[in-house]
Amino acid sequence: GIYLVGAATKISSANGAVTLTGTGGSGTATSAIIGEYGILADGQALIESTGTATISMIGVGGNATGGAGQNRGVGLDNGAVVRSVSGAISMTGTGSGTGDGNIGVSIGHGSVVESTSSAPISITGEGSSTGVNNNVGVGIAVSGSSAPRVSSLGSGAITIDGTGGAGSGANNIGVEISD
């Protein structure tokens, strides 16, 4: 998959499209919380359009074994930012694998998806069809005092569409916004 990490990590374009497409691997998870992401932007990494450039992120979680699952399509964590002025932002993620928490699109821990003017935002996710619990389509979750947000500061529309996984356990829902 694709892993972007750290405040100095930046992908930026004014008018040329930004397209990220990633598929997670199929290794063995080394802990109870780390799986295989299609795309993971972490630790204040920035993906931005300063003009009309579109941003497209398409991720499919891997099929890591061991751990607790966590094979997420697209993940933003620990203050990562996806931002655009007027170019559309599109995030599409599919969770895969067994276990728990195989989320299509996950936004957490102070991360931001933001339209600063007219950029429309579309977030589409599908939880794993073979997981057990918490295989959510789109998850936006607050942890401690670091609330994530999806926002439009101008006229850009926001669309969030989630399909819960067909897991055998609980909380396999379409869209979850929680604290």
mmCIF file of C-alpha atoms in Angstrom:
data_model
loop_
_atom_site.group_PDB
_atom_site.id
_atom_site.type_symbol
_atom_site.label_atom_id
_atom_site.label_comp_id
_atom_site.label_asym_id
_atom_site.label_seq_id
_atom_site.Cartn_x
_atom_site.Cartn_y
_atom_site.Cartn_z
ATOM 1 C CA GLY A 1 0.000 0.000 0.000
ATOM 2 C CA ILE A 2 0.906 3.673 0.360
ATOM 3 C CA TYR A 3 2.196 5.062 3.662
ATOM 4 C CA LEU A 4 2.658 8.815 4.155
ATOM 5 C CA VAL A 5 3.938 9.848 7.576
ATOM 6 C CA GLY A 6 5.207 12.978 9.303
ATOM 7 C CA ALA A 7 4.610 16.729 9.228
ATOM 8 C CA ALA A 8 7.270 17.192 6.515
ATOM 9 C CA THR A 9 5.482 14.729 4.199
ATOM 10 C CA LYS A 10 3.521 16.699 1.615
ATOM 11 C CA ILE A 11 1.867 16.035 -1.728
ATOM 12 C CA SER A 12 0.682 19.309 -3.273
ATOM 13 C CA SER A 13 -0.650 20.413 -6.655
ATOM 14 C CA ALA A 14 -2.293 23.571 -7.982
ATOM 15 C CA ASN A 15 -3.904 22.307 -11.190
ATOM 16 C CA GLY A 16 -2.666 18.779 -11.979
ATOM 17 C CA ALA A 17 -4.668 15.864 -10.575
ATOM 18 C CA VAL A 18 -3.382 14.016 -7.502
ATOM 19 C CA THR A 19 -4.238 10.309 -7.628
ATOM 20 C CA LEU A 20 -3.220 7.786 -4.973
ATOM 21 C CA THR A 21 -4.165 4.126 -5.432
ATOM 22 C CA GLY A 22 -2.997 1.495 -2.961
ATOM 23 C CA THR A 23 -3.646 -2.093 -1.946
ATOM 24 C CA GLY A 24 -2.491 -3.470 1.400
ATOM 25 C CA GLY A 25 -0.349 -6.562 1.597
ATOM 26 C CA SER A 26 -1.035 -9.971 3.073
ATOM 27 C CA GLY A 27 1.637 -10.320 5.741
ATOM 28 C CA THR A 28 1.263 -11.112 9.410
ATOM 29 C CA ALA A 29 0.165 -8.241 11.640
ATOM 30 C CA THR A 30 2.832 -7.608 14.277
ATOM 31 C CA SER A 31 0.498 -6.264 16.940
ATOM 32 C CA ALA A 32 -3.150 -6.263 17.901
ATOM 33 C CA ILE A 33 -3.766 -2.903 16.214
ATOM 34 C CA ILE A 34 -1.736 -2.821 13.008
ATOM 35 C CA GLY A 35 -2.957 -4.404 9.795
ATOM 36 C CA GLU A 36 -2.426 -3.752 6.109
ATOM 37 C CA TYR A 37 -3.745 -0.418 4.785
ATOM 38 C CA GLY A 38 -4.356 0.415 1.144
ATOM 39 C CA ILE A 39 -3.454 4.056 1.916
ATOM 40 C CA LEU A 40 -2.430 5.435 5.306
ATOM 41 C CA ALA A 41 -1.674 9.149 5.844
ATOM 42 C CA ASP A 42 -0.346 9.543 9.380
ATOM 43 C CA GLY A 43 1.438 11.940 11.726
ATOM 44 C CA GLN A 44 0.343 15.270 10.162
ATOM 45 C CA ALA A 45 1.083 14.241 6.559
ATOM 46 C CA LEU A 46 -0.527 16.676 4.073
ATOM 47 C CA ILE A 47 -2.228 16.008 0.746
ATOM 48 C CA GLU A 48 -3.475 19.230 -0.824
ATOM 49 C CA SER A 49 -4.806 20.995 -3.874
ATOM 50 C CA THR A 50 -4.085 24.719 -3.834
ATOM 51 C CA GLY A 51 -6.272 25.377 -6.898
ATOM 52 C CA THR A 52 -8.413 23.265 -9.220
ATOM 53 C CA ALA A 53 -6.431 20.021 -8.911
ATOM 54 C CA THR A 54 -8.590 17.074 -7.940
ATOM 55 C CA ILE A 55 -7.528 14.663 -5.201
ATOM 56 C CA SER A 56 -8.465 11.000 -5.589
ATOM 57 C CA MET A 57 -7.589 8.383 -2.981
ATOM 58 C CA ILE A 58 -8.556 4.766 -3.700
ATOM 59 C CA GLY A 59 -7.498 2.101 -1.218
ATOM 60 C CA VAL A 60 -8.170 -1.579 -0.622
ATOM 61 C CA GLY A 61 -7.121 -3.116 2.682
ATOM 62 C CA GLY A 62 -4.854 -6.134 2.611
ATOM 63 C CA ASN A 63 -5.403 -9.503 4.190
ATOM 64 C CA ALA A 64 -3.008 -9.531 7.134
ATOM 65 C CA THR A 65 -3.346 -12.442 9.488
ATOM 66 C CA GLY A 66 -2.735 -12.240 13.218
ATOM 67 C CA GLY A 67 -3.440 -9.144 15.283
ATOM 68 C CA ALA A 68 -6.994 -7.899 15.295
ATOM 69 C CA GLY A 69 -7.568 -7.237 11.622
ATOM 70 C CA GLN A 70 -7.350 -3.503 10.904
ATOM 71 C CA ASN A 71 -7.029 -4.076 7.140
ATOM 72 C CA ARG A 72 -8.353 -0.670 6.108
ATOM 73 C CA GLY A 73 -8.851 0.789 2.659
ATOM 74 C CA VAL A 74 -8.018 4.451 3.369
ATOM 75 C CA GLY A 75 -6.887 5.736 6.751
ATOM 76 C CA LEU A 76 -6.140 9.245 8.036
ATOM 77 C CA ASP A 77 -4.638 9.295 11.516
ATOM 78 C CA ASN A 78 -2.774 11.478 13.996
ATOM 79 C CA GLY A 79 -3.458 14.856 12.416
ATOM 80 C CA ALA A 80 -3.185 13.959 8.721
ATOM 81 C CA VAL A 81 -4.807 16.544 6.422
ATOM 82 C CA VAL A 82 -6.479 16.275 2.996
ATOM 83 C CA ARG A 83 -7.409 19.761 1.788
ATOM 84 C CA SER A 84 -8.550 21.453 -1.429
ATOM 85 C CA VAL A 85 -9.617 24.907 -2.588
ATOM 86 C CA SER A 86 -11.845 24.064 -5.569
ATOM 87 C CA GLY A 87 -10.754 20.661 -6.923
ATOM 88 C CA ALA A 88 -12.939 17.744 -5.859
ATOM 89 C CA ILE A 89 -11.760 15.457 -3.060
ATOM 90 C CA SER A 90 -12.731 11.810 -3.518
ATOM 91 C CA MET A 91 -11.879 9.053 -1.040
ATOM 92 C CA THR A 92 -12.929 5.465 -1.748
ATOM 93 C CA GLY A 93 -11.921 2.612 0.531
ATOM 94 C CA THR A 94 -12.680 -1.062 0.958
ATOM 95 C CA GLY A 95 -11.788 -2.962 4.122
ATOM 96 C CA SER A 96 -10.601 -6.543 3.679
ATOM 97 C CA GLY A 97 -9.608 -9.558 5.676
ATOM 98 C CA THR A 98 -10.789 -11.295 8.806
ATOM 99 C CA GLY A 99 -10.865 -10.125 12.388
ATOM 100 C CA ASP A 100 -12.115 -6.764 13.602
ATOM 101 C CA GLY A 101 -11.908 -3.162 12.428
ATOM 102 C CA ASN A 102 -11.480 -3.742 8.697
ATOM 103 C CA ILE A 103 -12.885 -0.323 7.801
ATOM 104 C CA GLY A 104 -13.365 1.113 4.311
ATOM 105 C CA VAL A 105 -12.392 4.723 5.184
ATOM 106 C CA SER A 106 -11.160 5.619 8.679
ATOM 107 C CA ILE A 107 -10.633 9.229 9.849
ATOM 108 C CA GLY A 108 -9.346 9.647 13.383
ATOM 109 C CA HIS A 109 -7.133 11.348 15.975
ATOM 110 C CA GLY A 110 -7.342 14.978 14.845
ATOM 111 C CA SER A 111 -7.233 14.295 11.105
ATOM 112 C CA VAL A 112 -8.986 16.667 8.709
ATOM 113 C CA VAL A 113 -10.688 16.431 5.309
ATOM 114 C CA GLU A 114 -11.458 19.989 4.262
ATOM 115 C CA SER A 115 -12.787 22.097 1.406
ATOM 116 C CA THR A 116 -11.570 25.678 1.860
ATOM 117 C CA SER A 117 -13.864 27.095 -0.873
ATOM 118 C CA SER A 118 -15.939 25.255 -3.487
ATOM 119 C CA ALA A 119 -14.314 21.793 -3.541
ATOM 120 C CA PRO A 120 -16.886 19.023 -3.143
ATOM 121 C CA ILE A 121 -15.954 16.167 -0.798
ATOM 122 C CA SER A 122 -17.047 12.587 -1.469
ATOM 123 C CA ILE A 123 -16.181 9.791 0.971
ATOM 124 C CA THR A 124 -17.284 6.247 0.125
ATOM 125 C CA GLY A 125 -16.377 3.171 2.123
ATOM 126 C CA GLU A 126 -17.246 -0.491 2.489
ATOM 127 C CA GLY A 127 -16.337 -2.652 5.480
ATOM 128 C CA SER A 128 -14.840 -6.098 5.056
ATOM 129 C CA SER A 129 -17.272 -8.802 4.014
ATOM 130 C CA THR A 130 -15.268 -11.485 5.823
ATOM 131 C CA GLY A 131 -14.461 -9.746 9.135
ATOM 132 C CA VAL A 132 -16.130 -10.270 12.496
ATOM 133 C CA ASN A 133 -16.814 -7.017 14.405
ATOM 134 C CA ASN A 134 -16.573 -3.285 13.638
ATOM 135 C CA ASN A 135 -16.181 -3.654 9.869
ATOM 136 C CA VAL A 136 -17.561 -0.176 9.225
ATOM 137 C CA GLY A 137 -17.957 1.461 5.813
ATOM 138 C CA VAL A 138 -16.845 4.961 6.927
ATOM 139 C CA GLY A 139 -15.646 5.599 10.471
ATOM 140 C CA ILE A 140 -15.007 9.079 11.880
ATOM 141 C CA ALA A 141 -13.979 8.618 15.487
ATOM 142 C CA VAL A 142 -12.873 10.948 18.249
ATOM 143 C CA SER A 143 -10.134 9.710 20.529
ATOM 144 C CA GLY A 144 -9.425 11.813 23.593
ATOM 145 C CA SER A 145 -9.325 15.529 22.809
ATOM 146 C CA SER A 146 -8.229 15.114 19.178
ATOM 147 C CA ALA A 147 -11.484 15.327 17.227
ATOM 148 C CA PRO A 148 -11.249 14.587 13.507
ATOM 149 C CA ARG A 149 -13.366 16.606 11.130
ATOM 150 C CA VAL A 150 -14.804 16.658 7.636
ATOM 151 C CA SER A 151 -15.696 20.230 6.768
ATOM 152 C CA SER A 152 -16.547 22.682 4.013
ATOM 153 C CA LEU A 153 -15.629 26.296 4.691
ATOM 154 C CA GLY A 154 -17.390 27.506 1.529
ATOM 155 C CA SER A 155 -19.873 26.116 -0.969
ATOM 156 C CA GLY A 156 -18.399 22.614 -1.415
ATOM 157 C CA ALA A 157 -20.906 19.828 -0.798
ATOM 158 C CA ILE A 158 -20.033 16.907 1.485
ATOM 159 C CA THR A 159 -21.247 13.384 0.671
ATOM 160 C CA ILE A 160 -20.503 10.407 2.931
ATOM 161 C CA ASP A 161 -21.682 6.959 1.825
ATOM 162 C CA GLY A 162 -20.869 3.819 3.780
ATOM 163 C CA THR A 163 -21.751 0.152 3.541
ATOM 164 C CA GLY A 164 -21.124 -2.033 6.571
ATOM 165 C CA GLY A 165 -19.350 -5.318 6.132
ATOM 166 C CA ALA A 166 -21.188 -8.617 6.253
ATOM 167 C CA GLY A 167 -19.268 -9.701 9.355
ATOM 168 C CA SER A 168 -20.512 -12.391 11.689
ATOM 169 C CA GLY A 169 -20.312 -10.151 14.782
ATOM 170 C CA ALA A 170 -21.524 -6.718 15.841
ATOM 171 C CA ASN A 171 -21.210 -3.083 14.718
ATOM 172 C CA ASN A 172 -20.763 -3.750 11.000
ATOM 173 C CA ILE A 173 -22.500 -0.509 10.033
ATOM 174 C CA GLY A 174 -22.416 1.882 7.093
ATOM 175 C CA VAL A 175 -21.309 5.199 8.623
ATOM 176 C CA GLU A 176 -20.165 5.653 12.212
ATOM 177 C CA ILE A 177 -19.421 9.076 13.688
ATOM 178 C CA SER A 178 -18.543 8.659 17.335
ATOM 179 C CA ASP A 179 -16.654 9.997 20.306
#
